[in-house]
Short mmCIF file of N, CA, C and O in Angstrom, two decimals:
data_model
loop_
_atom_site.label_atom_id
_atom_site.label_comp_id
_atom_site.label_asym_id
_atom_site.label_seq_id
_atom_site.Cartn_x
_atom_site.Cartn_y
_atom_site.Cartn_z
N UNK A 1 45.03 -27.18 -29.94
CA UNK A 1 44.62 -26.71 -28.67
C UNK A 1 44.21 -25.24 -28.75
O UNK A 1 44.31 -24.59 -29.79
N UNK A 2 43.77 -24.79 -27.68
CA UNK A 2 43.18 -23.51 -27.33
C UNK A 2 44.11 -22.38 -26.63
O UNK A 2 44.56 -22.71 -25.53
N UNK A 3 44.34 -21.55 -26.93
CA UNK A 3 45.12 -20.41 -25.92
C UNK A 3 43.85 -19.68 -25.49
O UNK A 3 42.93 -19.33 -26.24
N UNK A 4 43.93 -19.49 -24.11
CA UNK A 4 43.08 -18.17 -23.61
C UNK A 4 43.87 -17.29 -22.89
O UNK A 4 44.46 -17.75 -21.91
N UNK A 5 43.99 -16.20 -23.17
CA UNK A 5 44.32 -15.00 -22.47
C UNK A 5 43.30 -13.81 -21.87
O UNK A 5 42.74 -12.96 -22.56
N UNK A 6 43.23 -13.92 -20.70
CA UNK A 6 42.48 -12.77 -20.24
C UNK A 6 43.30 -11.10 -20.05
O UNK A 6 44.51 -10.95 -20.18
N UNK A 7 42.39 -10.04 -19.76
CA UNK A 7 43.05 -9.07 -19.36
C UNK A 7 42.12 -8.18 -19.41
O UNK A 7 41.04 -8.23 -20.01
N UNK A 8 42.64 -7.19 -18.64
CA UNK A 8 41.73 -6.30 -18.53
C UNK A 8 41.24 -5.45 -16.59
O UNK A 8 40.90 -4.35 -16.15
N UNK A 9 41.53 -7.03 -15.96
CA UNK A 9 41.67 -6.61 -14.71
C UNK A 9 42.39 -5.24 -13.88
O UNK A 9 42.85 -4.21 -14.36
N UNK A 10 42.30 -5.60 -12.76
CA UNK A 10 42.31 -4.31 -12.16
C UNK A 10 42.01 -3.98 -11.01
O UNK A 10 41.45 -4.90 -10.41
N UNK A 11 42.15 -2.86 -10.30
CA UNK A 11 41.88 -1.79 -9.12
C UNK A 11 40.87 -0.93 -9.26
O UNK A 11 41.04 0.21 -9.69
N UNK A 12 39.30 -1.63 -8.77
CA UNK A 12 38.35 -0.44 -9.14
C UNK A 12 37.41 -0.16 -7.94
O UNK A 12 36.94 -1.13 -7.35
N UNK A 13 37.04 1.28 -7.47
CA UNK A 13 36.39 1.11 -6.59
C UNK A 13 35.29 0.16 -6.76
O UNK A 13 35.08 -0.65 -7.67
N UNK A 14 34.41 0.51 -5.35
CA UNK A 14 32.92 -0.28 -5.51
C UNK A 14 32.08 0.53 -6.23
O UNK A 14 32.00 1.75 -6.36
N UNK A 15 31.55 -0.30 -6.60
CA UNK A 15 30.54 0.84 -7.49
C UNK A 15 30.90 1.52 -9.07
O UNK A 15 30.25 2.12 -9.92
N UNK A 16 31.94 1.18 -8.95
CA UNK A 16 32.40 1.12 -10.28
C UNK A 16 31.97 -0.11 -11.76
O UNK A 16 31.01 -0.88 -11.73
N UNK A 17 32.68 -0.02 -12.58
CA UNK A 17 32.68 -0.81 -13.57
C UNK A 17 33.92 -1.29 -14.55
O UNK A 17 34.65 -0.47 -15.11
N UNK A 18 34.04 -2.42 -14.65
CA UNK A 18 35.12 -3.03 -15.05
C UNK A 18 34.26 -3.89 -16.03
O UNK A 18 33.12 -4.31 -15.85
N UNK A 19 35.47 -4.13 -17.61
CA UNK A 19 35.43 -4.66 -18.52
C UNK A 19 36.52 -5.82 -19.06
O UNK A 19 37.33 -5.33 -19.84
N UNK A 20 36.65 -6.79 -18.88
CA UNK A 20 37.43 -8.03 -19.00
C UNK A 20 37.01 -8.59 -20.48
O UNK A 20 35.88 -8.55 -20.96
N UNK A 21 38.31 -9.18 -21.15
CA UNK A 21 38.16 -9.42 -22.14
C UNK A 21 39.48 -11.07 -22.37
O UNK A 21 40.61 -11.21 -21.89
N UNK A 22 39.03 -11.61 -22.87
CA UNK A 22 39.63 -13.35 -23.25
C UNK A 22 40.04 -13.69 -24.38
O UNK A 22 39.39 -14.55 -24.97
N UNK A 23 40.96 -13.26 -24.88
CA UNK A 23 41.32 -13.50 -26.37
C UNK A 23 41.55 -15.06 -26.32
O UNK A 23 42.07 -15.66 -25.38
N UNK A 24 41.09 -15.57 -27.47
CA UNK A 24 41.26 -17.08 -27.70
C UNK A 24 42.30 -17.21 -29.03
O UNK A 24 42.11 -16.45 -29.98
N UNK A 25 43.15 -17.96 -29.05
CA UNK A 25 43.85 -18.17 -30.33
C UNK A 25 43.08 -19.69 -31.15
O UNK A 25 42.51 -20.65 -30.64
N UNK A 26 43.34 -19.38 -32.43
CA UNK A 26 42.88 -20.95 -33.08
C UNK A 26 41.59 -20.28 -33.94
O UNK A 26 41.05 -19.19 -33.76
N UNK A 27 41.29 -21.34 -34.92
CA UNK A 27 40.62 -20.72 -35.83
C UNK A 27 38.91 -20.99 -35.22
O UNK A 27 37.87 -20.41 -35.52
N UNK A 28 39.19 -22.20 -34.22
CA UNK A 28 37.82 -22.72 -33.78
C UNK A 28 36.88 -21.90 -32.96
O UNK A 28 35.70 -22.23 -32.81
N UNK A 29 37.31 -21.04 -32.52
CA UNK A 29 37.21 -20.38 -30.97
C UNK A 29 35.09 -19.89 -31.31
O UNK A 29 34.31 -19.48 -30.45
N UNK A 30 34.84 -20.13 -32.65
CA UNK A 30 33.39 -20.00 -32.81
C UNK A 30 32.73 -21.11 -32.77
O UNK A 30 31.58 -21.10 -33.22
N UNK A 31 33.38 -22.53 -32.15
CA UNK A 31 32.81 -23.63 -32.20
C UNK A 31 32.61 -23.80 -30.85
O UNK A 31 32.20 -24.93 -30.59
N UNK A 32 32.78 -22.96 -29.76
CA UNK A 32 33.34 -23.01 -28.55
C UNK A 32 32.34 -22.58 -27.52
O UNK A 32 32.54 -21.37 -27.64
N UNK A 33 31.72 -22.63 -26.90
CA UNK A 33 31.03 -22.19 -25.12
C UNK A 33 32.24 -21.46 -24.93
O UNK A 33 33.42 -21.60 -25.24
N UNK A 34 31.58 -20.67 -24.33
CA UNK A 34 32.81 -19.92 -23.23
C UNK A 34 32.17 -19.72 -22.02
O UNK A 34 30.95 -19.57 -21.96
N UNK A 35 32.97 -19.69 -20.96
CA UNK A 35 32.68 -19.37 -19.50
C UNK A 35 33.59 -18.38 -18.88
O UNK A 35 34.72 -18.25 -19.37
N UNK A 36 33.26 -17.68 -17.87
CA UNK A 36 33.85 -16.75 -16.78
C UNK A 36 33.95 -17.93 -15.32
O UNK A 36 33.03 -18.72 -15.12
N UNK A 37 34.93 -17.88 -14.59
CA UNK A 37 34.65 -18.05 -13.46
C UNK A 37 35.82 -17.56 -12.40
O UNK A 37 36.86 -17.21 -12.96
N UNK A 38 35.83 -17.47 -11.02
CA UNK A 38 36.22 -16.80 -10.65
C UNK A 38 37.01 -17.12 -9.48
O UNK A 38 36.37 -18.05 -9.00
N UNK A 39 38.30 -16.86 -8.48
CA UNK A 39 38.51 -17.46 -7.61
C UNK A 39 38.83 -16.73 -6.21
O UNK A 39 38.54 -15.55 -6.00
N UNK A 40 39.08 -17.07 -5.83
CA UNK A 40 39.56 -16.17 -4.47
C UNK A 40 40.59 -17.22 -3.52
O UNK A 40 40.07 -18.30 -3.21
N UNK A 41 41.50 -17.05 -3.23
CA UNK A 41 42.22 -17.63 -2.62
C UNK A 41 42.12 -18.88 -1.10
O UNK A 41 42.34 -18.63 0.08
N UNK A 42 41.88 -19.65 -1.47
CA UNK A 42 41.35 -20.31 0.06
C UNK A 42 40.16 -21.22 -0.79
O UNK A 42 40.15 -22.43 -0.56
N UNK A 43 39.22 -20.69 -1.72
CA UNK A 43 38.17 -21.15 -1.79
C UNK A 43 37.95 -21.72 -3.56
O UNK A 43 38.66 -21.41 -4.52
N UNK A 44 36.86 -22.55 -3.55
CA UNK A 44 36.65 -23.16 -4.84
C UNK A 44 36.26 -22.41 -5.71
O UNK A 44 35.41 -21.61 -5.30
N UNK A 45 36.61 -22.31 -7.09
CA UNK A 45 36.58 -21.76 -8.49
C UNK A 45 35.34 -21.64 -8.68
O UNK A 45 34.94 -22.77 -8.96
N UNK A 46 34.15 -20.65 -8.71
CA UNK A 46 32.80 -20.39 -9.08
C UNK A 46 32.70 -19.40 -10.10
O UNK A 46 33.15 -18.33 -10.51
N UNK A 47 31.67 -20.54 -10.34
CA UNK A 47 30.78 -20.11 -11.71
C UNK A 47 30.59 -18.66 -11.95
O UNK A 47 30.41 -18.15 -10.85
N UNK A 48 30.54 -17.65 -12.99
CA UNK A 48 30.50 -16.69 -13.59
C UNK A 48 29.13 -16.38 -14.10
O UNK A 48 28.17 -15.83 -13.57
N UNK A 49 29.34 -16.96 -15.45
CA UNK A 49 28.67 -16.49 -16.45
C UNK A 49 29.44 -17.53 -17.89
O UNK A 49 30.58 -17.89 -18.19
N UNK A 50 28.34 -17.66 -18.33
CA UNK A 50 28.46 -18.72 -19.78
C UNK A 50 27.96 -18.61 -20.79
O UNK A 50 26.74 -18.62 -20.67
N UNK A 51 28.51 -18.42 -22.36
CA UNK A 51 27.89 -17.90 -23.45
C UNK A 51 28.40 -19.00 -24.52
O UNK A 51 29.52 -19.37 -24.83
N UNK A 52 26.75 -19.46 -25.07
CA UNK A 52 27.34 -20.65 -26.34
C UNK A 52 27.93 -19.47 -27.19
O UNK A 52 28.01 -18.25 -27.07
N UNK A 53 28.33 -20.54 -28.20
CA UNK A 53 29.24 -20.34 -29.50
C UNK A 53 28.55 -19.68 -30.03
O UNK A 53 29.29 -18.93 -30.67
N UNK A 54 27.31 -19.36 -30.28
CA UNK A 54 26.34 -19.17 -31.25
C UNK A 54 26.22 -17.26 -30.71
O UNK A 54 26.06 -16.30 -31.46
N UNK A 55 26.37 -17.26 -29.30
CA UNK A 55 26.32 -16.06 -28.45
C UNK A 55 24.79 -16.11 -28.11
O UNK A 55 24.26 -15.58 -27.13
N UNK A 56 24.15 -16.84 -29.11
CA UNK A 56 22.62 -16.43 -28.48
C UNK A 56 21.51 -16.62 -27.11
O UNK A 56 20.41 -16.17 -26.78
N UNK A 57 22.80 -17.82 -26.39
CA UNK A 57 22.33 -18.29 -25.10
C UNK A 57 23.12 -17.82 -24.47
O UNK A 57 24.21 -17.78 -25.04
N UNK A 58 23.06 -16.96 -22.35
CA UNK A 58 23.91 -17.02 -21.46
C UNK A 58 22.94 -17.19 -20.08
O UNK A 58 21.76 -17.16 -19.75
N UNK A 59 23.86 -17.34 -19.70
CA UNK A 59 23.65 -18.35 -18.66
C UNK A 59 24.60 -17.63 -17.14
O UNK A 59 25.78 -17.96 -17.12
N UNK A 60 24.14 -16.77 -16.02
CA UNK A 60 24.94 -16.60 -14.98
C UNK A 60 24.40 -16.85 -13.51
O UNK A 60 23.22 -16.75 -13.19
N UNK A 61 25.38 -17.19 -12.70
CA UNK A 61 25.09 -17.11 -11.25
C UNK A 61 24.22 -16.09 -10.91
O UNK A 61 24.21 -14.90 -11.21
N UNK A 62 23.32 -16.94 -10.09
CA UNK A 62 21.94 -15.91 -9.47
C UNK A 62 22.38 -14.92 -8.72
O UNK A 62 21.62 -13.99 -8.48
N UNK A 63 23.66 -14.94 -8.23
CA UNK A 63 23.88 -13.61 -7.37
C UNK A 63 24.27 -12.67 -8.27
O UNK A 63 24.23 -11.49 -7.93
N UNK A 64 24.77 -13.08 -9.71
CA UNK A 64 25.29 -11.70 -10.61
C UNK A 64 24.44 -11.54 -11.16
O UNK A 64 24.73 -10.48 -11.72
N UNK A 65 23.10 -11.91 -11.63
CA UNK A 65 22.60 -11.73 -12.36
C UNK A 65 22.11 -10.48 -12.29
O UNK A 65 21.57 -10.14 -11.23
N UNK A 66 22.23 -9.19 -13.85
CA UNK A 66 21.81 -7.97 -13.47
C UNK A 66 22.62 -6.81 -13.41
O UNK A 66 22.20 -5.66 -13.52
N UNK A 67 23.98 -7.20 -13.19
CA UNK A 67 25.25 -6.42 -12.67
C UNK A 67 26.15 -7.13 -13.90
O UNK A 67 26.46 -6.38 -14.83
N UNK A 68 26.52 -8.33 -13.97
CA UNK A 68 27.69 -8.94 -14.62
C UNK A 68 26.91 -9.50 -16.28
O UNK A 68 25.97 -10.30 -16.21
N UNK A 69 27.44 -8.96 -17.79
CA UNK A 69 26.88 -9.47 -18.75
C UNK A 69 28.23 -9.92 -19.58
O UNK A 69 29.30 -9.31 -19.67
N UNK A 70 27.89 -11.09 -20.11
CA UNK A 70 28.78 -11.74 -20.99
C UNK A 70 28.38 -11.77 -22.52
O UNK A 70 27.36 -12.13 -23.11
N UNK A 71 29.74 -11.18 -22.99
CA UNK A 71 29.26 -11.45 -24.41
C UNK A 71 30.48 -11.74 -25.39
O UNK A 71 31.58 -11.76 -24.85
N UNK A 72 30.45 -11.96 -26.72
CA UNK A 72 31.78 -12.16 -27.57
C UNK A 72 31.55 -11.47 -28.92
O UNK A 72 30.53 -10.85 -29.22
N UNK A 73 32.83 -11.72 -29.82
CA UNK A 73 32.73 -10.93 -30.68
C UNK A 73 33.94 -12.56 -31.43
O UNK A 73 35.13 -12.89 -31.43
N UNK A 74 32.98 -12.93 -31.81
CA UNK A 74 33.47 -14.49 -32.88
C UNK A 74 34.61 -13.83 -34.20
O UNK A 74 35.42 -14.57 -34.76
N UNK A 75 34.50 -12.63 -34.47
CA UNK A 75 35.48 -12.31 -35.33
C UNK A 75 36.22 -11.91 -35.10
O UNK A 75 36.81 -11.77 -36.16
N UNK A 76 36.84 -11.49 -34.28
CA UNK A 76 38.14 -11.18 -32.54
C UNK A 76 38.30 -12.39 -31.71
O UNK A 76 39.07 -12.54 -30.76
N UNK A 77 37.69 -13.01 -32.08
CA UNK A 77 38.20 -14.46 -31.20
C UNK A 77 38.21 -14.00 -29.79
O UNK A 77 39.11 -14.48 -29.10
N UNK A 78 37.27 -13.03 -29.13
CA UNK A 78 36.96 -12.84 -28.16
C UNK A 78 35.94 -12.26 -27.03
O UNK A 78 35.34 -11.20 -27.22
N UNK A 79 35.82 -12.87 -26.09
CA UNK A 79 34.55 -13.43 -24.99
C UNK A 79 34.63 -12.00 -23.97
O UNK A 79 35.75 -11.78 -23.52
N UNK A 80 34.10 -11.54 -23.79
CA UNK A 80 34.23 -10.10 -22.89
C UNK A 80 33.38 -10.57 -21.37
O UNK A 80 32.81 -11.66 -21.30
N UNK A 81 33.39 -9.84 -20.49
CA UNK A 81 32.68 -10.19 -19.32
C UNK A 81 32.31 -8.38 -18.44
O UNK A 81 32.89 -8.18 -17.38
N UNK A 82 31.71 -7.66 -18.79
CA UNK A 82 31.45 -6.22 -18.30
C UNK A 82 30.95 -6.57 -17.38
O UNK A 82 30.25 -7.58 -17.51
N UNK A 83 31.02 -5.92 -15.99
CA UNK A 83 31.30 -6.01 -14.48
C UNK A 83 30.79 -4.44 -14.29
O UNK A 83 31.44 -3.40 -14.46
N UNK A 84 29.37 -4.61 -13.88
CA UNK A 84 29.38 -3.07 -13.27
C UNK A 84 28.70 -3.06 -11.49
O UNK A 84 28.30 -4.03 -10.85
N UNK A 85 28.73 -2.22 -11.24
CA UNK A 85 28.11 -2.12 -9.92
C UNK A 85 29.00 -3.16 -8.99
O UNK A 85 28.72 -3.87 -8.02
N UNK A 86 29.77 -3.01 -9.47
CA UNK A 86 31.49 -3.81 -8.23
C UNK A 86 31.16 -3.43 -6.51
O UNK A 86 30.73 -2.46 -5.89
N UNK A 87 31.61 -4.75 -6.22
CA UNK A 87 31.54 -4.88 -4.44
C UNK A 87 32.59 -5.38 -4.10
O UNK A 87 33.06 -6.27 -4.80
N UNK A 88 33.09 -5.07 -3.23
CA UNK A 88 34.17 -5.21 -2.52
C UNK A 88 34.39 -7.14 -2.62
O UNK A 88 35.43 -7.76 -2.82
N UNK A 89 33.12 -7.61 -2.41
CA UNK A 89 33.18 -9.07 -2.39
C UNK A 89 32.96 -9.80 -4.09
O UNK A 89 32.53 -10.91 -4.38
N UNK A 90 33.45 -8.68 -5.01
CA UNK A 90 33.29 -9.80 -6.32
C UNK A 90 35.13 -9.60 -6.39
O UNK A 90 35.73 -9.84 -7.44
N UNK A 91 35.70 -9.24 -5.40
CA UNK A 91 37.29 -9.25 -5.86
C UNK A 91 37.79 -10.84 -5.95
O UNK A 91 37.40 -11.58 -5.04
N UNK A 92 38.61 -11.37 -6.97
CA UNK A 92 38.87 -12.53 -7.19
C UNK A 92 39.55 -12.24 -8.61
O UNK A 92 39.43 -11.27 -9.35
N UNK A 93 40.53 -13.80 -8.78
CA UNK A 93 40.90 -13.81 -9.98
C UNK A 93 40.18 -14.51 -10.79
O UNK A 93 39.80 -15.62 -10.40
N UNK A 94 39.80 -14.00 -12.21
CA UNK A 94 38.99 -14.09 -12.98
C UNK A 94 39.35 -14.99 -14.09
O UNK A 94 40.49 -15.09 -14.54
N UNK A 95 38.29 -15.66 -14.53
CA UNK A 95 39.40 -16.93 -15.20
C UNK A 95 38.24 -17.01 -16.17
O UNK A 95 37.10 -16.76 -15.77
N UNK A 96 38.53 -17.43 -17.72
CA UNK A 96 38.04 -17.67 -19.09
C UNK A 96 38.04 -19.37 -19.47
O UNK A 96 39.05 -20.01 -19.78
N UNK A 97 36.91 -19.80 -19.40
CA UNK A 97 37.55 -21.18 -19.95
C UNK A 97 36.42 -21.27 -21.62
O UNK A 97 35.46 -20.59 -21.99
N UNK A 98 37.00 -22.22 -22.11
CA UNK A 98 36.55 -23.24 -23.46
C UNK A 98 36.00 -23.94 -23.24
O UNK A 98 36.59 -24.41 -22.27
N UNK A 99 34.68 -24.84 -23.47
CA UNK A 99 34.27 -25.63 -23.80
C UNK A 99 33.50 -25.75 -25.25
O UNK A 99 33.41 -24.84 -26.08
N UNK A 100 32.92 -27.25 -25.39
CA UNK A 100 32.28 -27.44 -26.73
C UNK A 100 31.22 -27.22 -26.64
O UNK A 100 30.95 -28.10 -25.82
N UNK A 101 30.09 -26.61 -26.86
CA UNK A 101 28.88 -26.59 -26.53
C UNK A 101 28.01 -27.73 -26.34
O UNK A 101 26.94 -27.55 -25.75
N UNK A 102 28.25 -28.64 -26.66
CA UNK A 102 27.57 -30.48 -26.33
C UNK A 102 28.08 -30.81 -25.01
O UNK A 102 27.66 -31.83 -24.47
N UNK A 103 28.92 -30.09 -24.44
CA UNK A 103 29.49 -30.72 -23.10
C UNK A 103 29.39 -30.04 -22.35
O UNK A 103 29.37 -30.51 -21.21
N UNK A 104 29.27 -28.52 -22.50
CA UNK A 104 28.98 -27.52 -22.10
C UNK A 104 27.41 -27.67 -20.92
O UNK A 104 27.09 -27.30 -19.80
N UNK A 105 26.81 -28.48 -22.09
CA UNK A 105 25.06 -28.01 -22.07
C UNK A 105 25.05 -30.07 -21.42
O UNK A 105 23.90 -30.49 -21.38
N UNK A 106 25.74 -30.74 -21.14
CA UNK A 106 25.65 -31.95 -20.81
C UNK A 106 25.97 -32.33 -19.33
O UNK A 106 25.59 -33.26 -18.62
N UNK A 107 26.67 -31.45 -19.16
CA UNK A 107 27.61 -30.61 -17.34
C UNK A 107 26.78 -29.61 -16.78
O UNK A 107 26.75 -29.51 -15.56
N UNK A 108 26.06 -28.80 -17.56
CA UNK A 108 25.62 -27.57 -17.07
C UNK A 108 26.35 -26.67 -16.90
O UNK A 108 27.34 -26.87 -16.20
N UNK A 109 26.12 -25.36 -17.49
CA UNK A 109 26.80 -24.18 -17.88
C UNK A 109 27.42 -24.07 -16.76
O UNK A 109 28.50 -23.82 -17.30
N UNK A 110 27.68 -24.03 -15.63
CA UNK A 110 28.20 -23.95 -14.50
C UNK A 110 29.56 -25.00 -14.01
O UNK A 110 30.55 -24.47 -13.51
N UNK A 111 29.49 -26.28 -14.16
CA UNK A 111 29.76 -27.26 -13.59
C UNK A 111 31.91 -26.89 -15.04
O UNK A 111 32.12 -26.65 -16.23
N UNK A 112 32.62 -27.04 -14.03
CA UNK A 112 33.89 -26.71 -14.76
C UNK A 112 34.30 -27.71 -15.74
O UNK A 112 35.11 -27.50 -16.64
N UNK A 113 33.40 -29.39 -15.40
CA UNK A 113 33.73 -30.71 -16.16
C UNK A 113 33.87 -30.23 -17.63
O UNK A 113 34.75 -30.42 -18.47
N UNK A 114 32.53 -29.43 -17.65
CA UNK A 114 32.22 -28.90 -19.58
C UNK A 114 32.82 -27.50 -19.89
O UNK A 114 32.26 -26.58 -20.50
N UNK A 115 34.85 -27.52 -19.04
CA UNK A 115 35.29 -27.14 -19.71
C UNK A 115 36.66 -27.48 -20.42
O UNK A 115 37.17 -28.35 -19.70
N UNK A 116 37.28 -27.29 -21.18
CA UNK A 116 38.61 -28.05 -21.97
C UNK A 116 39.60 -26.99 -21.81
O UNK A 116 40.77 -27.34 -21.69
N UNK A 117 39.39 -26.16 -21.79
CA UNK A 117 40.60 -24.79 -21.99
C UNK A 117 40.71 -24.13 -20.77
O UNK A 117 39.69 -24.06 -20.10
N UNK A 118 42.02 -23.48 -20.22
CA UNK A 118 41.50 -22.19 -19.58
C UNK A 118 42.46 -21.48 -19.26
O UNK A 118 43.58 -21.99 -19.18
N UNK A 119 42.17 -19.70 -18.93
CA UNK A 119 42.96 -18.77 -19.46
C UNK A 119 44.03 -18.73 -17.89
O UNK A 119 43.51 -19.20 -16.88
N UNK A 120 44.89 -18.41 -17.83
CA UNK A 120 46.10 -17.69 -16.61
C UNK A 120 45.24 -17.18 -15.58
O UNK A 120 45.60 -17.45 -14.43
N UNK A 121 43.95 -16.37 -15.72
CA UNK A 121 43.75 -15.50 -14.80
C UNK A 121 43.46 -14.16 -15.11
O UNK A 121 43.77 -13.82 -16.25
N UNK A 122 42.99 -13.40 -14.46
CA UNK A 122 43.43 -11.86 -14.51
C UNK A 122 42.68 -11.02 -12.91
O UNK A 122 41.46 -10.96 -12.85
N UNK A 123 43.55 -10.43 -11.73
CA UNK A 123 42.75 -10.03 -10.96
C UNK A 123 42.31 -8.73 -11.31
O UNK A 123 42.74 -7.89 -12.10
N UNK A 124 40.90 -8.81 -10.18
CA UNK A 124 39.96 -7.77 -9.87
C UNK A 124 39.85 -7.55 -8.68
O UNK A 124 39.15 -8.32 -8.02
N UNK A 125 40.32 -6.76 -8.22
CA UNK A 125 40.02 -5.78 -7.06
C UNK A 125 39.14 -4.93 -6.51
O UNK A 125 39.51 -3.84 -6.95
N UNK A 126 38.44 -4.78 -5.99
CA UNK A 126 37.48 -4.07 -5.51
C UNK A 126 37.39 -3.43 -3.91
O UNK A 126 36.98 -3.96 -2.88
N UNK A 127 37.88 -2.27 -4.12
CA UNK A 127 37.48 -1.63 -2.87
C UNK A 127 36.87 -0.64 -2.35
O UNK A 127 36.70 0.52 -2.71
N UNK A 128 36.50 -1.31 -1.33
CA UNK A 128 35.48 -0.52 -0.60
C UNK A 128 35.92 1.13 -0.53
O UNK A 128 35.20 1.94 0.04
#
């Protein structure tokens, strides 16, 4: 199996910038899609941002696109998510998942089916 650990969250104004990071345990974690997604209490788990294994494809929600970039570092066994230009309304807990890239890309980078793993969490705060 997969461990994901996020961290990195936090208390940042708006307008600021925040850097989140997903350590994966296991030797596979370069065979792997990774995703961001995000929650807020009351409401359903949305889509982030998604990076194959390979890193050379990503994939994010049209409202982040521009502000939020995903990337990894396959020899750290870990998936980063840099957050700049913060709004009061991207506060939520932030969540890392695993998938395989065949299931990944079979669900659509978005859709949570194509994912297998996923991390505790980590919040982000943002205030106005």
């Amino acid at each position: 199996q997969v461990q994901l650990v996020e961290s990195g969250g936090g208390l940042v104004q708006a307008g600021g910038s925040l850097r989140l990071s997903c350590a994966a345990s296991g030797r596979t974690f370069s065979s792997y899609a990774m995703g961001w997604f995000r929650q807020v209490p009351g409401k359903e788990r949305e889509f982030v941002a998604t990076i194959r294994s390979s890193g050379g494809s990503t994939n994010y929600a049209d409202s982040l696109k521009g502000r939020f970039t995903i990337s990894r570092d396959n020899a750290k066994n870990t998936v980063y998510l840099q957050m700049n230009s913060l709004k009061p309304e991207d506060t939520a807990v932030y969540y890392c998942a695993a998938g395989w890239d065949s299931s990944v890309r079979y669900y659509a980078s978005g859709d949570r089916r194509g994912y297998v793993y996923w991390g505790q969490g980590t919040q982000v705060t943002v205030s106005s």
